[in-house]
Amino acid sequence: MKVFCGRANPTTGSMEWVEEDEHYDYHQEIARSSYADMLHDKDRNVKYYEGIRAAVSRVKDRGQKALVLDIGTGTGLLSMMAVTAGADFCYAVEVFKPMAEAAVKIVEENGFSDKIKVINKHSTEVTVGPDGDMPCRANILVTELFDTELIGEGALPSYEHAHRHLVQENCEAVPHRATVYAQLVESRRMWSWNKLFPVRVQTGFGEQVIIPPPDLERCAGAPSVCDIQLNQVSPADFTVLSDVLPMFSVDFSKQVSSSAACHSRQFETLASGRAQVVLSWWDIEMDPEGKIKCTMAPFWAHSEPAELQWRDHWMQCVYFLPHEEPVVQGATLCLVAHHDDYCVWYSLQRTSPEDNERSRQMRPVCECQAHLLWNRPRFGEINDQDRTDRYTWALRTVLTPDSICLSVSDGSLLPVLAHHLGAEQVFTIESSAASHKLMKRIFKANHLEDKISIIQKRPELLTSADLGGKKVSLLLGEPFFTTSLLPWHNLYFWYVRTAVDQHLEPGAVVMPQAASLHAMVVEFKDLWRIRSPCGDCEGFDVHIMDDMIQHALDFRESKEAEPHPLWEYPCHGLSKPQQILTFDFQQRVPQQRVCAEGTMELRRPGRSHGAVLWMEYQLAPGSTISTGLLEPAEDKEDCCWNPHCKQAVYFLSPALDPKAPLGRPQTVSYAVEFNPHTGEITMEFRLTDTLEHPSLVKK
């Protein structure tokens, strides 16, 4: 059955009705899930298995039957571990219907159907009694309900309900306990993801400084956690101001509360500086004695750095204090962790929370609009002074004193740069109410409200009256649009350029002048695991899950690239970077398709896990901005990626299976096509021994 879905096309900017399979959302959920990553997490799986064995043994030693409740069973792996460990029966709860159906098949395939009952419900809907889902309460509670923040997937309410209604008092729990840790640091790099810094513009009349509005300075920031691969942040990028502090623990074997709470830890500052950021992670102890521990600690806080387990489903957290505060070495302060049922946040206090009502403060909420419009990478991008200098240099080469400028990008400072560099008049289009309000405040803070005209409408609706009857001589764009997910989605700028063509004077300059799509074949250190088949996990056959993920990918995603911030995922190039397609912004969007076919020679042996794609923009002759590779890729070094942008990764399936033979160096052939009517870029990359090119199926 097909259904019609409305969606905004991020490249063309138009609203479209597209025909989708009724199960399209299910396929997307499975294809983009972390199930493969979890199954490849050897440390997690081994520790859970050890903890389950120990829990079942303790129950058996008391002469009791081992009845297990497994909440969020997924593949059924933990339930199968429990039965193998000697459990008498398991109730495996899974709310996601396709996953529950897969769990039933996996359990049957492994011969455990007589000992495991899969219940396709949310755990809060499970009933206990003669006619219920479970005849009696369980005495072992096994769960994997955690995210990077520990409680973000609703672990606390689920545990609270389970203890009240589904398990016996003082039951065994695996994991038994979780502890959240925090470390206070100063970090200009990470702080730049949360606040707008003064931006310096070098002009012919001296330096101009774009200052943030006061409400941006006062704003506590976005309420959501910033979860990253903290191991990829260099220790040179932050100064440690405190020891690692255990902030709070949750004992899962007892009644758990989802009520809001705060936990404080007094500490002595290790250095003077500015308290800005709290780095946080957690560990789980699988047994009451804490001998079986699984930790998310980054390498500098890990007891055995050499044994560090890579994982993407659990990372580390970066929290921003509401305001930076100066601290002096040796001072005694209190770091306070606050949480409600789903979120954690931090505050720094000079006195004990018992003496300070601020300890019960509410979860931070953005009141300045900037944190709603700009995500963390976008803040970092705007605060990148080198990037600003590149745009300033390019603008100088194309701007004249009589330039009439029109800027089109979401929440961009380009209009301010153009004004300071001497443009006669500057207009900027801000389509959304949020970006309009934000830019209006930024212009006012810099006394530019009468110098830069903001037009709040969609570009295709622009009229001559909006421009005061003037023709545009310089069309500007970074380009950046908040709706863009993949690198080429910012080609929306080309469609805008086409839509406003009638408002451009003859010979008008467009900046960027052109864009190009580039690709390179890479071998990932770890990221390949998220798409790699597992086959066997701790002795259990889970190929059904592999097949399910592959089927979901084959539904569409197997021939699509997906966005990843590759600065967090080390890789090295196996081919030279190659230009695939070019787009001339001086011209209107063409009517005909733009196609390219070719091969990329692999210069060194390795597993060709995928092709990375990115855009480069030619701002002006001799000035280019890359959204991907920043430096030439050396053979033995990790690639250096733009940290403010996500790159696109097209995974090559044959190379994702670690059991497949490595083979000799090959070529990767490609066929890439840009459809100007839909704005879509379709592609296929294929490992080959010959110079054959894959052909694209026309959509």
XYZ file of C-alpha atoms in Angstrom:
699
model
C 0.000 0.000 0.000
C 1.255 3.469 -0.889
C 0.600 6.715 0.999
C 1.183 10.346 0.044
C 3.489 12.333 2.309
C 4.085 16.059 2.281
C 7.653 17.228 2.675
C 9.757 20.327 2.139
C 12.468 19.726 -0.430
C 15.664 21.050 1.223
C 17.380 21.702 -2.131
C 14.657 23.309 -4.218
C 12.788 24.829 -1.265
C 9.439 23.641 -2.626
C 6.722 21.649 -0.897
C 6.216 18.252 -2.477
C 3.787 15.370 -2.209
C 5.635 12.104 -2.608
C 4.341 8.551 -2.744
C 5.867 6.333 -0.063
C 5.393 2.782 1.088
C 3.184 2.678 4.180
C 6.089 1.118 6.112
C 8.599 3.758 4.991
C 8.997 5.146 8.527
C 9.722 1.645 9.872
C 12.371 1.080 7.218
C 13.975 4.431 8.005
C 13.959 3.706 11.733
C 15.633 0.348 11.264
C 18.086 1.512 8.594
C 19.306 4.384 10.731
C 19.194 2.496 14.048
C 22.095 1.673 16.370
C 21.304 -2.050 16.586
C 24.390 -3.102 14.599
C 26.589 -0.822 16.688
C 25.238 -2.352 19.908
C 25.756 -5.900 18.654
C 29.364 -5.038 17.778
C 29.953 -3.552 21.260
C 31.975 -6.468 22.617
C 32.604 -4.835 26.004
C 28.887 -4.162 26.547
C 27.851 -7.663 25.511
C 30.467 -9.477 27.594
C 29.731 -7.401 30.706
C 25.982 -7.908 30.372
C 26.501 -11.658 29.960
C 28.719 -11.817 33.063
C 26.216 -9.771 35.055
C 23.280 -11.914 33.960
C 25.102 -15.135 34.844
C 25.915 -13.761 38.285
C 22.311 -12.579 38.898
C 20.789 -15.901 37.840
C 23.297 -17.712 40.052
C 22.385 -15.591 43.094
C 18.679 -16.315 42.615
C 19.307 -20.048 42.155
C 21.504 -20.110 45.250
C 18.473 -18.883 47.197
C 16.501 -21.849 45.930
C 14.210 -19.730 43.769
C 13.167 -19.965 40.135
C 14.891 -17.322 38.011
C 12.160 -15.287 36.298
C 13.556 -12.519 34.102
C 11.929 -9.339 32.849
C 13.917 -7.892 29.918
C 12.718 -4.372 29.090
C 13.729 -3.070 25.668
C 14.824 -6.472 24.454
C 15.661 -5.443 20.885
C 17.055 -8.589 19.268
C 16.297 -10.661 22.358
C 20.028 -11.041 22.983
C 19.922 -10.413 26.748
C 16.992 -12.788 27.211
C 18.848 -15.524 25.343
C 21.862 -14.875 27.569
C 19.629 -15.249 30.627
C 18.161 -18.580 29.499
C 21.622 -19.892 28.631
C 22.734 -18.813 32.109
C 19.990 -20.958 33.646
C 16.957 -18.681 33.891
C 13.683 -20.578 34.059
C 11.719 -18.104 31.935
C 12.124 -14.656 30.365
C 9.580 -12.010 29.461
C 11.138 -9.885 26.723
C 9.385 -6.558 26.247
C 9.821 -4.579 23.009
C 7.546 -1.699 21.998
C 8.779 -1.304 18.367
C 6.673 -3.796 16.401
C 9.175 -4.675 13.609
C 11.848 -5.213 16.241
C 9.555 -7.373 18.383
C 8.737 -9.500 15.316
C 12.457 -9.876 14.603
C 13.102 -10.858 18.228
C 10.486 -13.637 17.967
C 12.276 -15.029 14.892
C 15.739 -14.729 16.442
C 14.600 -16.440 19.654
C 13.034 -19.246 17.603
C 16.108 -19.573 15.374
C 18.271 -20.046 18.460
C 15.923 -22.611 20.025
C 14.634 -20.570 22.986
C 10.938 -20.179 22.111
C 9.894 -22.380 25.023
C 11.714 -20.185 27.543
C 11.253 -16.657 26.149
C 8.001 -14.802 25.571
C 8.295 -11.634 23.471
C 5.752 -8.989 24.493
C 5.128 -6.241 21.922
C 4.156 -3.462 24.321
C 5.614 -0.544 26.170
C 6.685 -1.840 29.574
C 4.201 0.476 31.295
C 1.387 -1.394 29.509
C 2.519 -4.887 30.544
C 0.083 -6.626 32.869
C 0.704 -9.175 35.648
C -1.758 -11.858 36.764
C -3.480 -15.059 35.650
C -4.775 -13.393 32.463
C -1.903 -10.951 32.086
C 1.246 -10.831 29.991
C 3.166 -12.234 32.976
C 1.575 -14.652 35.466
C 3.654 -13.246 38.317
C 6.299 -10.654 39.032
C 9.864 -11.278 37.891
C 12.778 -11.500 40.327
C 15.480 -10.476 37.854
C 15.225 -7.170 35.959
C 17.421 -6.866 32.871
C 17.334 -3.661 30.843
C 19.199 -1.688 28.255
C 17.282 1.580 28.280
C 20.212 3.967 28.264
C 21.420 6.672 25.936
C 24.517 8.870 26.055
C 22.892 10.961 28.798
C 21.867 7.770 30.669
C 18.272 8.839 31.273
C 17.323 10.403 27.931
C 15.346 7.405 26.665
C 13.060 7.373 29.680
C 15.002 4.914 31.838
C 13.851 6.449 35.135
C 10.055 6.306 34.487
C 10.416 2.783 33.080
C 12.341 1.563 36.126
C 9.934 3.357 38.449
C 6.946 1.612 36.882
C 8.679 -1.778 36.730
C 9.499 -1.764 40.433
C 5.961 -0.782 41.340
C 4.160 -3.227 39.090
C 6.348 -5.824 37.366
C 9.182 -7.071 39.610
C 9.516 -8.334 43.145
C 10.850 -6.176 45.954
C 14.655 -6.320 46.230
C 14.910 -8.065 42.894
C 18.208 -8.652 41.154
C 18.942 -6.057 38.496
C 21.361 -6.092 35.576
C 22.805 -3.555 35.499
C 22.733 -3.144 39.256
C 23.851 0.467 39.444
C 24.762 3.446 37.257
C 26.974 6.365 38.241
C 27.225 9.691 36.414
C 30.587 11.495 36.434
C 31.465 15.086 35.614
C 34.567 17.197 35.079
C 34.633 20.989 34.935
C 36.775 22.495 32.175
C 37.559 25.696 30.369
C 37.405 25.305 26.593
C 37.235 28.122 24.077
C 36.548 25.594 21.334
C 33.583 23.967 23.070
C 32.298 27.267 24.465
C 32.221 28.529 20.850
C 29.502 25.918 20.224
C 27.225 27.712 22.670
C 27.910 31.467 22.593
C 28.412 34.054 19.868
C 31.871 35.593 20.176
C 32.779 39.074 18.923
C 33.580 38.701 15.213
C 36.418 40.829 13.805
C 36.249 42.260 10.293
C 39.365 43.753 8.720
C 38.372 46.640 6.441
C 40.269 49.326 4.562
C 39.347 51.726 7.368
C 40.583 49.527 10.212
C 39.056 46.752 12.265
C 35.318 46.529 12.862
C 33.916 44.226 15.558
C 30.506 42.561 15.342
C 29.289 42.197 18.907
C 26.571 39.802 20.115
C 23.331 41.281 21.492
C 23.049 41.408 25.305
C 20.259 38.794 25.336
C 22.560 36.309 23.592
C 25.132 36.923 26.295
C 22.564 36.379 29.054
C 20.856 33.362 27.475
C 21.397 30.038 29.273
C 21.508 28.244 25.921
C 19.866 25.211 24.402
C 18.358 22.698 26.852
C 19.557 19.613 24.971
C 22.775 17.772 25.703
C 25.648 17.944 23.215
C 26.710 14.325 22.729
C 30.005 13.723 20.945
C 32.917 11.335 20.608
C 34.907 13.106 23.321
C 37.962 10.988 22.603
C 38.371 12.965 19.378
C 38.663 16.290 21.217
C 42.330 17.050 21.766
C 43.370 17.635 25.417
C 44.962 20.821 24.074
C 41.429 22.122 23.433
C 40.488 22.336 27.109
C 41.923 23.089 30.543
C 40.868 20.810 33.379
C 39.507 22.789 36.345
C 38.381 19.895 38.558
C 39.012 16.246 39.220
C 36.540 13.727 37.827
C 33.592 13.952 40.229
C 31.028 11.180 40.826
C 27.812 13.232 40.723
C 25.040 10.733 41.441
C 24.200 7.042 41.292
C 21.009 5.106 40.621
C 20.477 1.679 42.227
C 18.321 -0.234 39.764
C 17.636 -3.105 42.181
C 15.488 -0.826 44.354
C 12.575 1.512 43.791
C 13.662 4.254 41.382
C 12.208 7.764 41.327
C 11.730 9.804 38.164
C 11.111 12.985 40.158
C 13.337 15.986 39.577
C 16.378 16.094 41.847
C 19.760 17.739 42.253
C 23.074 16.353 43.478
C 26.051 18.475 44.504
C 29.753 17.734 44.819
C 32.146 20.066 46.565
C 35.582 20.273 44.980
C 38.758 22.300 44.946
C 39.673 23.913 41.638
C 42.853 22.562 40.058
C 43.667 25.688 38.050
C 42.590 29.266 37.533
C 40.475 29.971 34.485
C 36.929 30.388 33.264
C 34.444 27.673 34.183
C 32.453 27.105 31.007
C 31.837 23.460 30.226
C 31.051 20.251 32.073
C 32.215 17.017 30.464
C 30.143 14.067 31.620
C 29.821 10.320 31.169
C 28.596 7.309 33.128
C 29.388 3.753 33.961
C 27.181 0.795 34.823
C 28.022 -1.914 37.337
C 26.456 -5.226 36.452
C 26.734 -6.718 39.962
C 26.204 -5.442 43.529
C 29.939 -5.648 44.290
C 30.871 -3.465 41.299
C 33.339 -6.013 39.923
C 31.712 -6.107 36.474
C 31.827 -2.584 35.123
C 31.153 -1.051 31.727
C 32.352 2.554 31.445
C 31.927 5.378 28.944
C 34.934 7.265 30.350
C 37.120 9.069 27.776
C 40.725 7.938 27.452
C 42.193 10.376 29.989
C 39.787 9.192 32.683
C 39.770 5.505 31.730
C 41.426 3.022 34.095
C 42.702 1.015 31.117
C 42.986 3.321 28.080
C 44.415 0.508 25.959
C 41.144 -1.416 26.460
C 38.954 1.489 25.362
C 35.874 0.205 23.535
C 34.663 2.245 20.570
C 30.922 2.690 20.442
C 28.552 5.187 18.866
C 25.302 4.334 20.637
C 26.784 5.590 23.931
C 29.199 8.510 23.722
C 30.045 11.325 26.130
C 28.203 14.507 27.048
C 29.159 18.157 26.827
C 27.066 20.473 28.984
C 27.373 24.249 28.937
C 27.058 26.208 32.159
C 24.412 28.934 31.941
C 27.207 31.520 32.158
C 30.975 31.297 32.262
C 32.453 32.119 35.658
C 36.032 33.011 36.617
C 37.587 30.596 39.112
C 40.822 30.717 41.047
C 43.083 27.748 41.702
C 42.476 26.228 45.136
C 38.984 27.696 45.549
C 36.257 25.480 47.017
C 33.146 25.331 44.817
C 30.070 23.157 44.338
C 29.166 21.540 41.047
C 25.469 20.662 40.951
C 23.890 18.081 38.658
C 20.170 18.620 38.133
C 17.864 16.202 36.412
C 14.215 15.626 35.682
C 12.826 12.395 34.261
C 14.617 12.722 30.918
C 17.325 15.404 31.058
C 20.449 16.396 32.993
C 21.964 19.866 33.347
C 24.622 21.479 35.527
C 25.263 24.628 37.513
C 28.262 25.935 39.444
C 27.726 27.412 42.891
C 29.933 29.145 45.412
C 28.107 27.755 48.412
C 26.521 24.487 49.417
C 23.156 23.864 47.697
C 21.499 23.547 51.089
C 22.298 27.230 51.590
C 21.251 28.309 48.125
C 17.797 28.219 46.592
C 19.360 28.376 43.108
C 20.143 24.698 43.435
C 16.521 23.970 42.511
C 16.767 25.965 39.307
C 14.712 25.049 36.263
C 16.083 23.349 33.191
C 17.786 25.964 30.965
C 15.720 27.224 28.046
C 16.854 29.372 25.121
C 15.244 32.813 25.248
C 17.403 34.545 22.626
C 16.265 32.484 19.589
C 19.885 31.928 18.494
C 20.101 28.445 20.025
C 16.852 27.534 18.272
C 18.101 28.742 14.886
C 21.778 27.724 15.085
C 22.878 24.275 16.166
C 26.217 23.727 17.969
C 28.291 23.277 14.774
C 26.730 26.432 13.336
C 27.776 28.448 16.395
C 31.294 27.088 15.930
C 31.220 27.992 12.239
C 30.167 31.589 12.855
C 32.810 31.917 15.576
C 35.545 30.580 13.256
C 37.613 33.722 12.697
C 39.702 32.144 9.930
C 36.528 31.335 8.021
C 35.290 34.916 8.468
C 38.616 36.219 7.168
C 38.249 34.072 4.031
C 34.807 35.494 3.312
C 36.093 39.004 4.026
C 38.973 38.552 1.570
C 36.639 37.192 -1.117
C 34.144 40.009 -0.588
C 36.875 42.607 -1.023
C 37.624 41.225 -4.491
C 34.024 41.505 -5.761
C 32.540 44.413 -3.809
C 32.616 48.027 -4.992
C 31.439 51.247 -3.302
C 28.283 51.275 -5.429
C 27.412 47.605 -4.804
C 23.780 46.791 -4.091
C 24.013 43.535 -2.146
C 21.401 40.886 -1.504
C 22.363 38.177 0.990
C 20.546 34.838 1.109
C 21.506 32.449 3.929
C 19.808 31.613 7.217
C 21.074 33.759 10.091
C 24.267 34.843 8.341
C 26.690 37.644 9.209
C 27.568 38.177 5.527
C 25.327 41.284 5.304
C 27.328 42.866 8.145
C 30.607 42.033 6.409
C 29.319 43.576 3.174
C 28.263 46.761 4.975
C 31.579 47.153 6.806
C 33.475 46.619 3.554
C 31.702 49.590 1.986
C 28.673 48.359 0.034
C 26.273 51.137 -0.914
C 23.218 49.198 0.262
C 22.671 45.777 1.783
C 19.505 43.665 1.818
C 19.165 40.270 3.463
C 16.377 37.723 3.113
C 15.373 35.905 6.296
C 12.511 33.551 5.497
C 11.697 32.430 9.038
C 10.338 34.555 11.862
C 13.043 33.220 14.205
C 15.932 34.214 11.942
C 14.299 37.577 11.238
C 14.037 38.394 14.954
C 17.559 37.206 15.699
C 19.231 39.138 12.891
C 17.229 42.226 13.762
C 18.653 42.108 17.297
C 22.190 41.521 16.032
C 21.921 44.470 13.653
C 20.506 46.665 16.434
C 23.309 45.726 18.856
C 25.773 46.875 16.190
C 23.830 50.050 15.287
C 23.050 48.725 11.837
C 19.265 48.557 12.004
C 19.050 51.504 9.562
C 21.936 50.293 7.400
C 20.837 46.745 6.525
C 17.314 46.005 5.312
C 15.785 42.689 6.387
C 13.210 41.156 4.045
C 11.070 38.486 5.702
C 9.684 36.414 2.873
C 10.575 33.480 0.686
C 13.067 34.468 -2.028
C 10.780 33.491 -4.893
C 8.240 36.027 -3.589
C 10.728 38.921 -3.698
C 9.438 42.035 -5.463
C 11.147 45.093 -6.865
C 9.450 47.126 -4.119
C 11.259 45.048 -1.480
C 14.524 46.287 -2.997
C 13.412 49.901 -3.260
C 13.221 49.576 -7.024
C 16.940 48.865 -7.265
C 18.699 46.074 -9.101
C 21.094 43.779 -7.245
C 24.720 43.931 -8.362
C 26.088 41.402 -5.836
C 24.180 38.298 -4.696
C 25.726 36.731 -1.592
C 25.410 33.400 0.176
C 27.636 31.324 2.425
C 25.523 29.281 1.570
C 23.919 27.928 4.753
C 20.326 26.873 5.305
C 18.939 25.273 8.444
C 16.944 22.705 6.432
C 20.102 21.220 4.909
C 21.113 17.748 6.083
C 23.436 16.599 3.305
C 26.221 18.773 1.853
C 24.461 19.365 -1.480
C 21.217 20.509 0.123
C 22.748 23.983 0.293
C 22.408 24.039 -3.497
C 19.133 25.684 -2.521
C 21.196 28.856 -3.020
C 21.321 28.056 -6.756
C 17.544 27.819 -6.872
C 17.277 31.127 -5.023
C 19.724 32.678 -7.488
C 17.450 31.458 -10.301
C 14.293 32.724 -8.577
C 15.690 36.252 -8.089
C 17.298 36.442 -11.541
C 14.907 39.193 -12.623
C 16.180 41.379 -9.776
C 19.847 41.063 -10.794
C 21.377 43.755 -12.958
C 23.167 42.657 -16.146
C 26.628 41.389 -15.233
C 25.717 41.005 -11.551
C 28.264 39.058 -9.496
C 27.221 35.971 -7.554
C 29.280 34.861 -4.545
C 29.985 31.969 -4.379
C 30.591 31.887 -8.117
C 30.412 28.100 -8.303
C 30.262 24.899 -6.295
C 31.683 21.452 -6.840
C 30.938 18.024 -5.405
C 33.991 16.026 -4.357
C 34.485 12.423 -3.256
C 37.194 10.235 -1.780
C 37.305 6.551 -0.840
C 38.239 5.998 2.802
C 38.920 3.306 5.360
C 37.284 4.104 8.695
C 38.900 3.181 11.953
C 35.542 2.406 13.585
C 32.529 4.022 11.901
C 32.121 1.039 9.560
C 30.770 -0.950 12.518
C 27.411 0.863 12.460
C 26.626 -0.730 9.077
C 28.512 -4.007 9.428
C 26.664 -7.347 9.708
C 27.167 -9.119 13.011
C 26.135 -12.692 12.218
C 27.088 -14.207 15.570
C 26.977 -12.287 18.846
C 28.375 -13.993 21.940
C 27.428 -17.366 20.480
C 23.917 -16.386 19.399
C 22.844 -16.261 15.763
C 21.505 -12.786 14.973
C 21.736 -12.922 11.180
C 17.981 -12.241 11.076
C 18.745 -8.789 12.459
C 21.456 -8.319 9.838
C 18.987 -9.302 7.120
C 16.353 -6.979 8.534
C 18.730 -4.004 8.521
C 19.928 -4.842 5.008
C 16.328 -5.141 3.788
C 15.565 -1.728 5.287
C 18.671 -0.290 3.628
C 17.779 -1.895 0.298
C 14.382 -0.240 0.547
C 16.192 2.983 -0.362
C 19.134 3.877 1.841
C 21.658 1.418 0.356
C 22.057 3.794 -2.579
C 21.963 6.938 -0.508
C 24.634 8.725 1.433
C 24.098 9.598 5.079
C 25.425 12.597 7.028
C 28.168 12.189 9.633
C 30.471 14.725 11.363
C 33.676 12.986 10.317
C 35.973 14.947 12.632
C 34.573 12.566 15.268
C 35.276 9.434 13.207
C 38.921 8.913 12.168
C 39.610 7.579 8.702
C 42.329 7.708 6.103
C 42.056 8.088 2.365
C 42.531 5.172 0.010
C 42.078 7.306 -3.110
C 42.873 10.864 -4.051
C 40.019 13.344 -3.602
C 38.193 13.720 -6.893
C 35.888 16.389 -8.275
C 32.658 14.744 -9.418
C 30.202 17.493 -10.417
C 30.359 21.281 -10.834
C 27.586 23.856 -10.468
C 27.892 27.326 -12.020
C 26.041 29.831 -9.860
C 26.629 32.615 -12.389
C 24.062 30.796 -14.536
C 20.506 29.776 -13.751
C 19.726 26.188 -12.716
C 19.793 24.210 -15.990
C 16.864 22.233 -17.325
C 18.886 19.150 -18.210
C 20.343 16.609 -15.817
C 24.000 16.837 -14.870
C 25.729 13.437 -14.856
C 29.196 12.103 -14.155
C 30.707 8.649 -14.369
C 34.239 7.625 -13.580
C 36.574 5.657 -11.368
C 38.721 6.381 -8.354
C 41.968 4.470 -8.213
C 42.851 3.048 -4.796
C 46.413 4.114 -4.048
C 46.986 1.930 -1.007
C 45.703 -1.345 0.445
C 42.908 -1.276 2.984
C 39.207 -1.850 3.357
C 37.214 0.529 1.192
C 34.480 1.149 3.726
C 32.891 3.986 1.846
C 33.068 7.101 -0.270
C 32.962 10.439 1.517
C 31.328 13.320 -0.362
C 31.427 17.044 0.325
C 30.935 20.415 -1.350
C 33.481 23.098 -2.098
C 32.476 26.663 -2.888
C 34.511 29.001 -5.081
C 33.816 32.321 -3.422
C 35.989 34.289 -5.823
C 39.035 33.545 -7.980
C 41.671 32.076 -5.655
C 39.291 31.706 -2.690
C 37.576 28.397 -1.918
C 35.679 27.120 1.139
C 35.517 23.366 1.715
C 32.782 21.698 3.738
C 34.828 18.508 3.793
C 38.533 17.811 3.451
C 40.606 20.711 4.783
C 44.116 19.456 4.063
C 45.641 17.034 1.549
C 45.213 13.484 2.833
C 48.561 11.866 3.588
C 48.862 8.090 3.256
C 49.456 7.281 6.912
C 47.561 10.131 8.555
C 43.920 10.574 9.450
C 41.966 12.874 7.177
C 41.333 16.407 8.452
C 37.651 17.301 8.051
C 35.761 20.560 8.454
C 34.499 20.332 12.075
C 31.518 22.645 11.453
C 29.850 20.537 8.761
C 28.585 17.024 8.313
C 30.012 15.140 5.388
C 28.088 12.527 3.405
C 29.123 8.860 3.629
C 28.154 6.282 1.037
C 28.949 2.918 2.602
C 30.288 0.170 0.337
C 28.586 -2.998 1.595
C 31.148 -5.643 0.559
C 33.886 -3.955 2.593
C 31.745 -3.688 5.736
C 31.921 -7.388 6.565
C 35.060 -7.878 8.698
C 35.089 -11.586 7.795
C 35.427 -10.837 4.073
C 38.946 -11.272 2.667
C 40.875 -8.044 2.312
C 41.933 -8.686 -1.264
C 44.142 -6.519 -3.377
C 43.684 -2.802 -4.122
C 40.834 -2.191 -6.529
C 39.106 0.751 -8.129
C 35.824 2.302 -7.089
C 33.587 3.203 -9.999
C 30.823 5.754 -9.636
C 27.821 7.201 -11.393
C 26.382 10.417 -9.980
C 23.469 12.421 -11.318
C 21.941 15.779 -10.389
C 18.276 16.180 -11.274
C 17.536 19.921 -11.475
C 13.774 19.384 -11.317
C 13.853 17.613 -7.961
C 17.186 18.935 -6.659
C 18.173 15.357 -5.828
C 21.600 13.871 -6.354
C 21.414 10.143 -6.992
C 24.542 8.046 -6.872
C 26.045 4.638 -6.905
C 29.578 3.670 -5.929
C 30.878 0.167 -6.523
C 34.068 -1.730 -5.796
C 35.390 -3.128 -9.062
C 38.425 -4.843 -10.540
C 37.846 -3.221 -13.908
C 37.053 0.240 -15.193
C 33.331 -0.452 -15.460
C 30.915 2.229 -14.316
C 27.695 1.561 -12.412
C 24.602 2.861 -14.157
C 21.933 4.793 -12.361
C 18.307 3.831 -12.479
C 16.395 6.928 -13.482
C 13.916 7.988 -10.856
